[in-house]
Coordinates of C-alpha atoms and ligand atoms in Angstrom, one line a residue:
M1 CA 100.7 79.2 112.7
K2 CA 102.2 82.7 113.3
V3 CA 102.8 84.8 110.3
T4 CA 106.2 86.6 110.4
S5 CA 106.5 90.3 109.8
E6 CA 108.7 89.4 106.7
E7 CA 105.7 87.5 105.3
L8 CA 103.4 90.4 106.0
K9 CA 105.9 92.8 104.3
A10 CA 106.0 90.4 101.3
Q11 CA 102.2 90.5 101.1
A12 CA 102.1 94.2 101.0
G13 CA 104.9 94.5 98.5
E14 CA 103.3 92.0 96.2
A15 CA 99.9 93.7 96.4
A16 CA 101.6 97.0 95.4
A17 CA 103.4 95.4 92.5
A18 CA 100.0 94.0 91.3
R19 CA 98.7 97.6 91.1
V20 CA 101.3 98.8 88.6
A21 CA 100.0 99.3 85.1
D22 CA 101.6 99.4 81.7
G23 CA 103.4 102.7 80.9
Q24 CA 103.7 103.9 84.4
V25 CA 106.7 105.8 85.8
L26 CA 107.2 104.8 89.4
G27 CA 109.0 106.2 92.4
L28 CA 110.9 103.2 93.9
G29 CA 111.3 103.5 97.7
T30 CA 113.9 102.0 99.9
G31 CA 113.9 99.2 102.5
S32 CA 113.0 95.6 103.2
T33 CA 109.3 95.9 102.4
V34 CA 110.2 97.7 99.1
R35 CA 112.6 94.8 98.4
H36 CA 109.5 92.5 98.1
F37 CA 107.8 95.1 95.9
L38 CA 110.9 95.3 93.6
R39 CA 111.2 91.5 93.4
S40 CA 107.5 91.1 92.4
L41 CA 107.6 94.1 90.0
G42 CA 110.7 92.7 88.3
Q43 CA 109.1 89.3 88.0
R44 CA 106.0 90.9 86.3
I45 CA 108.3 92.7 83.8
R46 CA 110.5 89.7 83.1
D47 CA 107.3 87.6 82.5
G48 CA 106.1 90.1 80.0
G49 CA 103.1 91.0 82.0
L50 CA 104.1 94.7 82.2
Q51 CA 105.3 96.9 79.4
N52 CA 107.1 100.3 79.4
V53 CA 107.4 100.6 83.1
S54 CA 110.3 102.5 84.6
G55 CA 111.3 103.9 88.0
V56 CA 113.1 106.6 89.8
P57 CA 115.2 105.0 92.7
T58 CA 115.2 106.8 96.1
S59 CA 118.7 105.5 97.1
E60 CA 121.8 103.9 95.7
W61 CA 120.7 100.6 97.3
T62 CA 117.4 100.8 95.4
R63 CA 119.3 101.6 92.2
D64 CA 121.3 98.4 92.5
V65 CA 118.4 96.2 93.5
A66 CA 116.1 97.5 90.8
A67 CA 118.7 97.2 88.2
G68 CA 119.3 93.6 89.3
E69 CA 115.6 93.0 88.9
G70 CA 115.7 94.3 85.3
I71 CA 113.5 97.4 86.2
P72 CA 114.4 100.3 83.8
L73 CA 115.5 103.4 85.7
V74 CA 115.0 107.0 84.8
D75 CA 116.1 110.3 86.4
L76 CA 113.6 112.7 88.1
R77 CA 113.8 116.0 86.2
E78 CA 111.6 118.8 85.0
G79 CA 108.9 117.2 82.9
T80 CA 109.2 113.7 84.4
R81 CA 105.6 112.4 84.9
L82 CA 105.7 110.3 88.1
D83 CA 102.5 108.3 88.3
L84 CA 103.0 106.4 91.5
A85 CA 105.6 106.3 94.3
V86 CA 105.7 103.2 96.3
D87 CA 107.6 103.1 99.6
G88 CA 107.7 101.6 103.1
A89 CA 107.4 103.4 106.4
D90 CA 108.5 103.0 110.0
E91 CA 105.3 104.3 111.5
V92 CA 101.8 105.0 110.1
C93 CA 99.2 106.8 112.1
P94 CA 95.4 106.8 111.5
R95 CA 95.6 110.1 109.6
L96 CA 98.1 108.3 107.2
N97 CA 100.9 110.5 108.4
L98 CA 104.3 108.7 108.5
V99 CA 107.6 108.5 110.1
K100 CA 110.2 107.3 107.6
G101 CA 114.0 107.2 107.2
L102 CA 115.3 104.6 109.6
G103 CA 116.9 103.2 106.4
G104 CA 118.5 106.6 105.8
A105 CA 117.0 107.5 102.5
L106 CA 114.5 110.1 103.8
L107 CA 115.6 113.0 101.6
R108 CA 115.3 111.3 98.2
E109 CA 112.2 109.5 99.4
K110 CA 110.5 112.8 100.2
I111 CA 111.6 114.4 97.0
V112 CA 110.2 111.5 95.0
A113 CA 107.0 111.2 97.0
Q114 CA 106.3 114.9 96.6
A115 CA 106.8 114.7 92.9
A116 CA 104.4 111.7 92.5
R117 CA 100.7 111.9 91.6
R118 CA 100.0 109.2 94.1
F119 CA 102.0 107.9 97.0
L120 CA 101.3 104.3 98.0
V121 CA 102.8 103.2 101.3
I122 CA 103.4 99.5 102.1
V123 CA 103.8 98.2 105.6
D124 CA 103.2 95.2 107.9
E125 CA 100.7 95.8 110.6
G126 CA 103.5 96.2 113.2
K127 CA 104.1 99.7 111.7
V128 CA 100.6 100.9 112.6
V129 CA 100.6 103.3 115.6
P130 CA 98.0 105.4 117.3
S131 CA 100.2 108.5 117.0
L132 CA 103.6 109.3 115.5
G133 CA 106.9 109.0 117.5
V134 CA 105.6 106.4 120.0
S135 CA 107.6 103.5 118.8
K136 CA 110.4 104.9 116.6
P137 CA 112.6 108.0 116.6
V138 CA 112.1 110.7 114.0
P139 CA 115.2 110.8 111.7
V140 CA 116.5 114.2 110.7
E141 CA 119.0 114.7 107.9
L142 CA 121.6 117.3 108.7
I143 CA 124.5 118.9 106.9
P144 CA 127.7 117.8 108.7
F145 CA 128.8 121.4 109.4
A146 CA 128.2 122.2 113.0
W147 CA 125.9 119.2 113.4
S148 CA 126.0 119.1 117.2
S149 CA 125.1 122.8 117.5
H150 CA 121.5 121.7 116.7
F151 CA 121.1 119.4 119.6
P152 CA 119.9 122.0 122.2
F153 CA 117.3 123.0 119.6
F154 CA 116.1 119.4 119.2
R155 CA 115.9 119.2 123.0
R156 CA 113.8 122.3 123.2
L157 CA 111.4 120.5 120.8
G158 CA 111.1 117.8 123.4
A159 CA 113.4 115.2 121.8
A160 CA 116.4 113.3 122.9
P161 CA 118.7 113.5 119.9
H162 CA 121.4 110.9 118.9
L163 CA 123.7 111.1 116.0
R164 CA 123.3 108.0 113.9
T165 CA 126.6 106.1 113.7
R166 CA 127.9 103.1 111.7
E167 CA 129.2 99.9 113.3
D168 CA 132.7 101.4 113.5
G169 CA 131.4 104.3 115.5
Q170 CA 131.9 106.9 112.7
P171 CA 128.9 109.0 111.7
Y172 CA 126.5 107.4 109.3
V173 CA 126.6 109.3 106.0
T174 CA 123.6 109.4 103.7
D175 CA 123.7 109.1 99.9
N176 CA 123.7 112.9 99.8
G177 CA 126.8 113.2 102.0
N178 CA 124.9 114.3 105.1
Y179 CA 124.5 113.1 108.7
V180 CA 121.3 111.8 110.4
A181 CA 120.2 112.6 113.9
D182 CA 117.5 110.3 115.4
L183 CA 115.1 112.2 117.6
T184 CA 113.4 110.2 120.3
F185 CA 110.2 111.8 121.7
P186 CA 109.6 110.1 125.1
D187 CA 105.8 110.6 125.0
G188 CA 105.5 110.6 121.2
L189 CA 104.5 113.6 119.1
T190 CA 101.5 115.6 120.2
D191 CA 101.7 118.0 117.3
P192 CA 103.8 116.6 114.4
T193 CA 103.0 119.6 112.2
E194 CA 104.5 122.0 114.7
V195 CA 107.6 119.9 115.0
E196 CA 107.9 119.6 111.2
D197 CA 107.5 123.4 110.7
A198 CA 110.2 124.0 113.3
L199 CA 112.6 121.6 111.7
R200 CA 112.0 123.0 108.3
A201 CA 112.8 126.5 109.5
R202 CA 116.2 125.5 110.9
A203 CA 119.2 126.2 108.7
G204 CA 121.4 123.0 108.5
V205 CA 118.4 120.7 108.8
V206 CA 117.9 119.3 105.3
T207 CA 114.7 117.4 105.9
S208 CA 112.9 115.2 108.5
G209 CA 111.4 111.8 108.4
L210 CA 108.0 113.2 109.1
F211 CA 105.9 112.7 105.9
L212 CA 102.7 114.6 106.7
E213 CA 99.6 114.7 104.4
M214 CA 101.6 112.9 101.7
A215 CA 100.4 109.3 101.6
T216 CA 97.4 108.8 99.4
E217 CA 96.9 105.1 100.3
V218 CA 98.5 102.6 102.7
L219 CA 98.5 98.8 102.1
I220 CA 98.8 97.0 105.4
G221 CA 99.9 93.4 105.5
G222 CA 98.2 91.6 108.4
A223 CA 97.3 88.1 109.5
G224 CA 94.0 88.4 107.7
G225 CA 95.5 89.6 104.4
V226 CA 96.3 93.0 102.9
R227 CA 94.1 95.9 103.9
S228 CA 93.9 99.2 102.0
V229 CA 93.3 102.5 103.8
V230 CA 92.8 105.5 101.5
R231 CA 93.3 109.1 102.5
G232 CA 90.0 110.5 103.5
E233 CA 88.8 107.1 104.7
A234 CA 91.6 107.0 107.4
G235 CA 90.8 106.7 111.0
A236 CA 89.2 103.3 110.9
W237 CA 91.9 100.7 111.4
S238 CA 89.8 97.8 112.6
Ligands
5RP301 C1 114.1 104.1 104.4 C2 112.7 104.1 104.8 C3 112.0 102.8 104.8 O1 110.9 102.9 104.0 C4 111.5 102.5 106.2 O2 112.6 102.5 107.1 C5 110.8 101.1 106.3 O3 111.8 100.1 106.0 P1 111.4 98.6 106.1 O4 110.5 98.3 105.0 O5 112.8 97.9 105.9 O6 110.8 98.3 107.5 O7 112.1 105.1 105.2 O8 114.7 105.4 104.5

């Protein structure tokens, strides 16, 4: 019987929730895989199996879902000890570099992941790619001012840019009041670091969905169960 990608996401999310220990402060990612993590984490808390756990949400969506699951929420500020961030991804390559942000929460997700001691990524096996940018566009969060003026710059990077829009055709607006351009690289990214450095240097670009050298471990839900790949052991997918 074929296992659905939703079931694989659930496996990865539940495996991540099982890793959480008493007293931890967590980064709570965004997306359908994280939804499973939050459900399972909330269940552990409500059952009394976890004490003194709290989380920093990476989106308003996550804030609502986590609150509904009874997960205590805290703000990320100076002095906050963030033990573990858990989040999904749109692509994961063998070096454990990621494309994230198709859900639009890339900026807060990156802030939280950078602040965490460990960054655990949860995906179904359909997210595993040989190199970044082959199956998904790379999202870029932009301030709305002069947004289209960046498009020639994105094209010079080798990308076809599209402003993300809502169903009514209006620009999609992030939780931070910004726009998102999705950059499609027809042949994938040959040098993600070069692209990330160029994007970072561009005034008006707030951040990109390239999460490079950040994940410490990836849990991959697959037909044979959940597989863990730890940074440093990456490169062996099979
Ligand atoms: C949101 C994200 C998500 O983690 C990513 O899009 C994966 O989502 P899903 O688990 O729904 O496939 O980066 O900004």
